[in-house]
Each structure stands twice: as C-alpha cells, then as structure tokens.
Amino acid sequence: MDQAAAAAPVQAIVESRAAVLPAKSKMAAMESVENFVYGSFAGMVGKFIEYPFDTVKVRLQSQPDHLPLQYKGPIDCFRQSFRADGFAGLYRGISAPLVGAAAENGSLFISENVGRELLYMSGISSREKGLGLGALFATGAFAGACTSLVLTPIELVKCRIQAPVADASGVVPKLRPLPVIRDIFRLEGFRGFWHGGMGTLIRESGGSSAWFGVKETVTAMFQHLRAKKATSLEAKAALAGTPLPLWQQAVAGASAGISYNFLFFPADTIKSRMQTLPPPPPGVNRTFLSEGMSIWRQHGVQGLYRGCGITCFRAGPASALIFIVFDSLKNNFPMH
C-alpha cells in the first residue's frame, strides 16, 4: 500500500469532522437565537399577569422606617392603590418592565444555554448523559449573574415609577420612564443606573439557580414516575420523546417561580429600598449591607420578607406560564 492510499482514510475523517464543526456551530448559534426570542416573548406574557402584584410588592418593600406604616398589608395596599389611581394605576410604568421582562428572560435562557455549552466543552458534562442536578443549578446561577448586569438599570427605573417619592408639598408625582431615566443620569451619572446592583446580583444568581434547577428537578421527577408506570421498553421509549401533561409542566414551572422568589427575597427587599428611597445626605454612603441592617433593626425578619407572600402568590402562575410558553414554542416552532 502506497503512502497516499494509507493517508486516504485519515484524510476522509478530517474532512468529515471539518464538515460537522460548522454545522454544529450553526446549530448552537440558532439555538441561542431561539432561546433569546422565545424566552423574551414568554417573559412579556408572564409580566402582564404578575405586574399588578409586583407593584404592590415594591410599594410594601419601599415603606420608610417610621411607624405607622402606610400599608397594613397586601390587601390594604391593593385597596389604597386602586382608590387613588384605579386599576390602571397598578399597571403604571409597565412599558419599562415589559422591556425588562423580555431582556431578563431572553438573557436568562440564552445565558443558561451558554453555561451548558461551556460545561460540555470543558468535558465536565457530556451531551449524551446530559447535565446532573449540580450542573443545572450552576448553569442557572451563571445565567442569573449575567442577567443581573442587564436587569439592574431596568429594575431601577421600574421601582422608581412604582413607588414614587412625594415632593415637599406631599404630592406624589406620576412618573414616566424617560423623565426618570433623564433624572437618574443628571443626578447620579451613568453609574447611577446600577444603583442596587448587589441586591440584583444576589437575587438573580441565587434565584435563577433555583429557578432552573427546581424546574428541571420537578420535571425529572414527573418523568421518572411516568416511566415507572410504562409496561414495556417500547412504551418507555415512546414516553421519553413526548412532553409532560400540561398540569405537570405547570407544577414544575410554578415550583421554580416560588423557589426563585422565596429563597433570596431579602436581597430583593434591600434592592427595592435602595432604588426607591430619596438620595442620602452628603457624606452618607448607603450600601447594601447598611440598608439591610437598617431594615433588620427596625422590623427584623418580617421587614426583610415584607411583600413575600404576594410575590410568591403571583410568581407561581407567572413562572408556570413562562416555561409552558417557552417550551411550547421550542417544541412546535424550532429554528434549527
């Protein structure tokens, strides 16, 4: 056998791999686009459901330290807000949160996919076996940390619109996104848009870890229970390629949403306070830790979890809807 003939099989393997790599790269790029587009759309759908509850949550969190508090609880806050501005007042400033929901969920899903690819490329996990539970929580934390950079400015504008500070005459202004953005830049500069960023980072990295991890854990539990009921290997194989019933998808998504909000709610409370209180006097530095200690001294654990009940109440159905819409779009309208 001459040298050319001996090298032919090797050359064929090299050429076949060279052909596969661009295809894999194109598929990964299309999946990233798909995750961002469908995640953004699902986030906007979920935001319409949860926004009135989020407005009440922010107003409860942003009450000043002095007693008596303006709102006795979520129902009282709903009542006062509805009496003052009507139902539309609970949706005040929704344009910025809609952009935020699209950016947040699009960034979460695309960043989580990037985290998975990094684990596959590093050899820590393999595509054939999939990600273990620890890896799923890790990719969720990575996605949340990346998303917090995008989300902090949007959250800042949203919170200031939802819980405006009364002026010297006691009048509460009705704020719009663009004037708020101009005021932040004029008074605090470009860095001011990331005011409260530490709270967003903790909430998003920890919460997103739970969001993706719990959703996949509950989904795997349902799949395992379904597989146990299968009477043959053929039936198990057929079930493996079909989505879960809608109610099981909803339970998995709702569990993820409640876990996301409950576990790191104190960080969200501190963030909301930092983003809505008036600027401190000159020479006073309001930090994440100092604001947290202030809430703790005034109200204890209850103060750090103020508004948590209504947040978890709206997070369950909203998160369930987000995952159902996202998974349905990916299954029925794949881009790759």
Short mmCIF file of C-alpha atoms in Angstrom, two decimals:
data_model
loop_
_atom_site.label_atom_id
_atom_site.label_comp_id
_atom_site.label_asym_id
_atom_site.label_seq_id
_atom_site.Cartn_x
_atom_site.Cartn_y
_atom_site.Cartn_z
CA MET A 1 0.00 0.00 0.00
CA ASP A 2 1.48 3.35 -1.02
CA GLN A 3 1.60 6.40 1.27
CA ALA A 4 -1.26 8.19 -0.47
CA ALA A 5 -3.54 5.19 -0.09
CA ALA A 6 -2.65 4.84 3.58
CA ALA A 7 -3.40 8.51 4.22
CA ALA A 8 -6.79 8.40 2.48
CA PRO A 9 -8.84 7.14 5.47
CA VAL A 10 -7.26 9.74 7.75
CA GLN A 11 -7.98 12.49 5.24
CA ALA A 12 -11.59 11.34 4.98
CA ILE A 13 -12.02 11.54 8.75
CA VAL A 14 -10.50 15.03 8.87
CA GLU A 15 -12.77 16.23 6.07
CA SER A 16 -15.87 14.74 7.69
CA ARG A 17 -15.06 16.43 11.02
CA ALA A 18 -14.39 19.72 9.24
CA ALA A 19 -17.84 19.46 7.69
CA VAL A 20 -19.52 18.64 11.02
CA LEU A 21 -17.98 21.51 13.03
CA PRO A 22 -19.58 24.37 11.03
CA ALA A 23 -22.92 22.56 11.20
CA LYS A 24 -22.65 22.23 14.98
CA SER A 25 -21.62 25.88 15.32
CA LYS A 26 -24.56 26.97 13.19
CA MET A 27 -26.95 24.82 15.21
CA ALA A 28 -25.62 26.23 18.51
CA ALA A 29 -25.97 29.79 17.20
CA MET A 30 -29.55 29.16 16.04
CA GLU A 31 -30.43 27.60 19.40
CA SER A 32 -29.10 30.69 21.16
CA VAL A 33 -31.24 32.93 18.95
CA GLU A 34 -34.22 30.66 19.54
CA ASN A 35 -33.75 30.75 23.32
CA PHE A 36 -33.49 34.54 23.35
CA VAL A 37 -36.51 35.18 21.09
CA TYR A 38 -38.82 32.65 22.73
CA GLY A 39 -37.60 33.50 26.23
CA SER A 40 -38.25 37.20 25.61
CA PHE A 41 -41.78 36.54 24.35
CA ALA A 42 -42.58 34.20 27.26
CA GLY A 43 -41.29 36.77 29.74
CA MET A 44 -43.53 39.50 28.32
CA VAL A 45 -46.58 37.23 28.54
CA GLY A 46 -45.80 36.43 32.17
CA LYS A 47 -45.25 40.10 33.03
CA PHE A 48 -48.85 41.05 32.16
CA ILE A 49 -50.06 38.58 34.80
CA GLU A 50 -47.65 39.46 37.57
CA TYR A 51 -47.20 43.23 37.19
CA PRO A 52 -50.05 44.45 39.47
CA PHE A 53 -48.77 42.11 42.21
CA ASP A 54 -45.22 43.33 41.61
CA THR A 55 -46.38 46.95 42.03
CA VAL A 56 -47.91 46.10 45.41
CA LYS A 57 -44.77 44.20 46.42
CA VAL A 58 -42.48 47.14 45.62
CA ARG A 59 -44.73 49.59 47.50
CA LEU A 60 -44.75 47.32 50.56
CA GLN A 61 -40.95 46.94 50.42
CA SER A 62 -40.32 50.66 49.95
CA GLN A 63 -42.15 51.99 53.00
CA PRO A 64 -39.98 54.20 55.23
CA ASP A 65 -38.77 53.08 58.63
CA HIS A 66 -41.01 55.35 60.68
CA LEU A 67 -44.26 53.98 62.09
CA PRO A 68 -47.13 53.66 61.44
CA LEU A 69 -46.55 52.08 58.05
CA GLN A 70 -48.57 53.41 55.14
CA TYR A 71 -49.88 49.96 54.22
CA LYS A 72 -51.08 47.31 56.67
CA GLY A 73 -50.53 44.51 54.17
CA PRO A 74 -51.01 43.44 50.54
CA ILE A 75 -54.82 43.75 50.54
CA ASP A 76 -54.67 47.21 52.11
CA CYS A 77 -52.03 48.24 49.56
CA PHE A 78 -54.25 46.99 46.73
CA ARG A 79 -57.19 48.89 48.18
CA GLN A 80 -55.33 52.18 48.62
CA SER A 81 -53.66 51.94 45.20
CA PHE A 82 -56.97 51.18 43.48
CA ARG A 83 -58.72 54.02 45.31
CA ALA A 84 -56.00 56.50 44.33
CA ASP A 85 -55.41 55.59 40.68
CA GLY A 86 -57.88 52.89 39.66
CA PHE A 87 -56.89 49.58 38.11
CA ALA A 88 -54.66 51.37 35.58
CA GLY A 89 -52.52 52.65 38.46
CA LEU A 90 -51.42 49.09 39.23
CA TYR A 91 -50.06 48.91 35.68
CA ARG A 92 -48.30 52.30 35.89
CA GLY A 93 -44.90 52.16 34.22
CA ILE A 94 -45.40 48.74 32.65
CA SER A 95 -43.57 49.72 29.45
CA ALA A 96 -40.16 49.56 31.15
CA PRO A 97 -40.92 46.23 32.89
CA LEU A 98 -42.11 44.73 29.60
CA VAL A 99 -38.74 45.60 28.09
CA GLY A 100 -37.16 44.30 31.28
CA ALA A 101 -39.13 41.03 31.17
CA ALA A 102 -38.08 40.47 27.57
CA ALA A 103 -34.45 41.30 28.36
CA GLU A 104 -34.45 39.30 31.62
CA ASN A 105 -35.98 36.09 30.32
CA GLY A 106 -34.23 36.26 26.97
CA SER A 107 -30.90 36.77 28.74
CA LEU A 108 -31.67 34.03 31.27
CA PHE A 109 -32.46 31.38 28.68
CA ILE A 110 -29.60 32.29 26.35
CA SER A 111 -27.08 32.57 29.24
CA GLU A 112 -28.22 29.24 30.67
CA ASN A 113 -27.67 27.69 27.24
CA VAL A 114 -24.19 29.24 27.09
CA GLY A 115 -23.46 27.80 30.54
CA ARG A 116 -24.45 24.35 29.31
CA GLU A 117 -22.21 24.67 26.26
CA LEU A 118 -19.28 25.71 28.43
CA LEU A 119 -19.73 22.62 30.62
CA TYR A 120 -19.90 20.40 27.53
CA MET A 121 -16.80 21.99 26.01
CA SER A 122 -14.86 21.67 29.26
CA GLY A 123 -15.62 17.96 29.49
CA ILE A 124 -17.28 18.32 32.91
CA SER A 125 -20.56 17.11 31.38
CA SER A 126 -21.42 15.31 28.15
CA ARG A 127 -24.29 15.88 25.73
CA GLU A 128 -25.12 12.19 25.72
CA LYS A 129 -25.63 11.95 29.50
CA GLY A 130 -26.92 15.49 29.94
CA LEU A 131 -26.39 17.70 32.97
CA GLY A 132 -26.56 16.46 36.53
CA LEU A 133 -28.52 18.26 39.23
CA GLY A 134 -25.50 20.21 40.50
CA ALA A 135 -24.63 21.34 36.98
CA LEU A 136 -28.20 22.53 36.39
CA PHE A 137 -28.06 24.73 39.48
CA ALA A 138 -24.63 26.01 38.38
CA THR A 139 -25.78 26.99 34.89
CA GLY A 140 -28.78 28.74 36.45
CA ALA A 141 -26.51 30.76 38.75
CA PHE A 142 -24.30 31.68 35.78
CA ALA A 143 -27.36 32.80 33.80
CA GLY A 144 -28.62 34.91 36.70
CA ALA A 145 -25.27 36.62 37.25
CA CYS A 146 -25.08 37.56 33.55
CA THR A 147 -28.69 38.77 33.52
CA SER A 148 -28.24 40.98 36.60
CA LEU A 149 -25.97 43.29 34.59
CA VAL A 150 -28.77 43.88 32.08
CA LEU A 151 -31.59 43.93 34.59
CA THR A 152 -30.36 46.38 37.26
CA PRO A 153 -30.96 49.61 35.25
CA ILE A 154 -34.40 48.41 34.14
CA GLU A 155 -35.33 47.43 37.71
CA LEU A 156 -34.18 50.83 38.97
CA VAL A 157 -36.48 52.70 36.56
CA LYS A 158 -39.37 50.32 37.28
CA CYS A 159 -39.13 50.66 41.06
CA ARG A 160 -38.96 54.46 40.97
CA ILE A 161 -42.10 54.58 38.83
CA GLN A 162 -43.95 52.08 41.02
CA ALA A 163 -43.07 53.75 44.34
CA PRO A 164 -42.52 57.47 43.66
CA VAL A 165 -41.35 59.77 46.46
CA ALA A 166 -43.73 62.59 47.45
CA ASP A 167 -42.47 66.14 46.88
CA ALA A 168 -42.19 68.88 49.54
CA SER A 169 -45.93 69.61 49.33
CA GLY A 170 -46.83 65.97 49.82
CA VAL A 171 -47.93 65.40 46.22
CA VAL A 172 -46.95 62.00 44.76
CA PRO A 173 -45.90 62.50 41.12
CA LYS A 174 -46.96 60.20 38.29
CA LEU A 175 -43.67 59.33 36.68
CA ARG A 176 -42.82 58.16 33.17
CA PRO A 177 -39.81 56.08 32.09
CA LEU A 178 -37.98 58.70 30.00
CA PRO A 179 -38.10 61.52 32.62
CA VAL A 180 -36.93 59.04 35.28
CA ILE A 181 -34.02 57.96 33.07
CA ARG A 182 -33.03 61.59 32.49
CA ASP A 183 -33.17 62.38 36.23
CA ILE A 184 -31.01 59.37 37.13
CA PHE A 185 -28.38 60.35 34.59
CA ARG A 186 -28.47 64.03 35.59
CA LEU A 187 -28.18 63.40 39.34
CA GLU A 188 -26.10 60.23 39.52
CA GLY A 189 -24.39 59.86 36.16
CA PHE A 190 -24.02 56.67 34.17
CA ARG A 191 -23.01 54.64 37.24
CA GLY A 192 -26.29 55.60 38.89
CA PHE A 193 -28.17 53.17 36.68
CA TRP A 194 -26.53 50.28 38.56
CA HIS A 195 -27.62 51.56 41.98
CA GLY A 196 -28.75 48.49 43.95
CA GLY A 197 -26.78 46.18 41.69
CA MET A 198 -25.54 43.99 44.55
CA GLY A 199 -29.09 43.08 45.52
CA THR A 200 -29.96 42.28 41.91
CA LEU A 201 -26.83 40.13 41.56
CA ILE A 202 -27.59 38.10 44.69
CA ARG A 203 -31.26 37.74 43.83
CA GLU A 204 -30.68 36.80 40.19
CA SER A 205 -27.72 34.43 40.62
CA GLY A 206 -29.22 32.61 43.60
CA GLY A 207 -32.81 32.81 42.40
CA SER A 208 -32.05 31.74 38.84
CA SER A 209 -30.04 28.80 40.15
CA ALA A 210 -33.18 27.68 41.99
CA TRP A 211 -35.43 28.62 39.04
CA PHE A 212 -33.75 26.37 36.50
CA GLY A 213 -32.65 23.71 38.99
CA VAL A 214 -36.04 23.24 40.66
CA LYS A 215 -37.88 23.25 37.35
CA GLU A 216 -35.65 20.52 35.93
CA THR A 217 -35.75 18.55 39.19
CA VAL A 218 -39.56 18.50 39.35
CA THR A 219 -39.73 17.72 35.61
CA ALA A 220 -37.34 14.78 36.08
CA MET A 221 -39.43 13.53 38.99
CA PHE A 222 -42.60 13.50 36.87
CA GLN A 223 -40.75 11.80 34.01
CA HIS A 224 -39.43 9.14 36.38
CA LEU A 225 -42.92 8.48 37.78
CA ARG A 226 -44.34 8.27 34.27
CA ALA A 227 -41.62 5.87 33.15
CA LYS A 228 -42.31 3.58 36.14
CA LYS A 229 -45.91 3.18 35.01
CA ALA A 230 -44.87 2.13 31.49
CA THR A 231 -45.44 -1.60 30.91
CA SER A 232 -42.76 -2.17 28.26
CA LEU A 233 -39.47 -0.82 26.95
CA GLU A 234 -41.27 0.38 23.81
CA ALA A 235 -43.73 2.35 25.90
CA LYS A 236 -40.90 3.93 27.91
CA ALA A 237 -39.10 4.91 24.71
CA ALA A 238 -42.28 6.46 23.31
CA LEU A 239 -42.87 8.47 26.50
CA ALA A 240 -39.28 9.76 26.53
CA GLY A 241 -39.92 11.74 23.37
CA THR A 242 -43.21 13.32 24.42
CA PRO A 243 -43.77 16.36 26.66
CA LEU A 244 -45.31 16.06 30.09
CA PRO A 245 -49.03 16.74 30.58
CA LEU A 246 -49.82 20.43 30.84
CA TRP A 247 -50.63 20.31 34.57
CA GLN A 248 -47.27 18.69 35.34
CA GLN A 249 -45.45 21.34 33.30
CA ALA A 250 -47.37 23.97 35.27
CA VAL A 251 -46.43 22.42 38.62
CA ALA A 252 -42.75 22.30 37.62
CA GLY A 253 -42.79 25.93 36.46
CA ALA A 254 -44.72 27.16 39.49
CA SER A 255 -42.35 25.37 41.88
CA ALA A 256 -39.45 27.07 40.15
CA GLY A 257 -41.05 30.51 40.43
CA ILE A 258 -41.85 30.18 44.13
CA SER A 259 -38.34 28.91 44.89
CA TYR A 260 -36.76 31.76 42.93
CA ASN A 261 -38.62 34.41 44.91
CA PHE A 262 -38.72 32.95 48.41
CA LEU A 263 -35.11 31.85 48.87
CA PHE A 264 -33.49 35.23 48.10
CA PHE A 265 -36.34 37.61 48.86
CA PRO A 266 -34.40 39.67 51.46
CA ALA A 267 -31.90 40.68 48.76
CA ASP A 268 -34.81 41.91 46.63
CA THR A 269 -36.25 43.87 49.58
CA ILE A 270 -32.94 45.64 50.21
CA LYS A 271 -32.55 46.36 46.48
CA SER A 272 -36.03 47.86 46.23
CA ARG A 273 -35.37 50.07 49.26
CA MET A 274 -32.06 51.30 47.86
CA GLN A 275 -33.63 52.09 44.50
CA THR A 276 -36.68 53.98 45.81
CA LEU A 277 -35.56 55.94 48.89
CA PRO A 278 -34.53 59.60 48.42
CA PRO A 279 -30.78 60.21 47.97
CA PRO A 280 -28.91 60.19 51.33
CA PRO A 281 -27.44 63.40 52.78
CA PRO A 282 -23.95 64.40 51.57
CA GLY A 283 -21.26 62.24 53.12
CA VAL A 284 -23.63 59.35 53.89
CA ASN A 285 -22.92 56.19 51.93
CA ARG A 286 -25.91 53.88 51.62
CA THR A 287 -24.59 50.35 50.99
CA PHE A 288 -26.33 47.01 50.55
CA LEU A 289 -25.16 45.86 54.00
CA SER A 290 -26.05 49.09 55.83
CA GLU A 291 -29.52 49.16 54.28
CA GLY A 292 -30.08 45.53 55.22
CA MET A 293 -29.02 46.18 58.82
CA SER A 294 -31.34 49.20 58.97
CA ILE A 295 -34.34 47.07 57.95
CA TRP A 296 -33.29 44.34 60.41
CA ARG A 297 -33.04 46.78 63.33
CA GLN A 298 -36.40 48.37 62.57
CA HIS A 299 -38.52 45.38 61.59
CA GLY A 300 -36.49 42.17 61.97
CA VAL A 301 -37.01 39.20 59.66
CA GLN A 302 -40.57 40.32 58.93
CA GLY A 303 -39.25 43.52 57.38
CA LEU A 304 -36.89 41.62 55.08
CA TYR A 305 -39.76 39.40 53.89
CA ARG A 306 -42.37 42.16 53.60
CA GLY A 307 -44.36 41.50 50.43
CA CYS A 308 -43.02 37.95 50.06
CA GLY A 309 -46.45 36.30 50.31
CA ILE A 310 -47.98 38.21 47.44
CA THR A 311 -44.78 37.80 45.41
CA CYS A 312 -44.84 34.00 45.71
CA PHE A 313 -48.61 34.06 45.04
CA ARG A 314 -48.08 35.72 41.66
CA ALA A 315 -44.75 34.02 40.90
CA GLY A 316 -46.26 30.53 40.74
CA PRO A 317 -48.70 31.03 37.85
CA ALA A 318 -46.47 33.57 36.07
CA SER A 319 -43.44 31.26 36.11
CA ALA A 320 -45.57 28.28 35.07
CA LEU A 321 -46.87 30.27 32.10
CA ILE A 322 -43.36 31.42 31.13
CA PHE A 323 -42.00 27.86 30.98
CA ILE A 324 -45.10 26.49 29.23
CA VAL A 325 -44.96 29.20 26.55
CA PHE A 326 -41.19 28.83 26.13
CA ASP A 327 -41.25 25.01 25.90
CA SER A 328 -44.27 25.05 23.58
CA LEU A 329 -42.62 27.49 21.19
CA LYS A 330 -39.38 25.48 21.15
CA ASN A 331 -41.23 22.18 20.55
CA ASN A 332 -43.62 23.47 17.89
CA PHE A 333 -41.57 26.14 16.10
CA PRO A 334 -37.91 25.07 16.19
CA MET A 335 -35.47 27.36 14.39
CA HIS A 336 -32.78 24.70 13.86
#
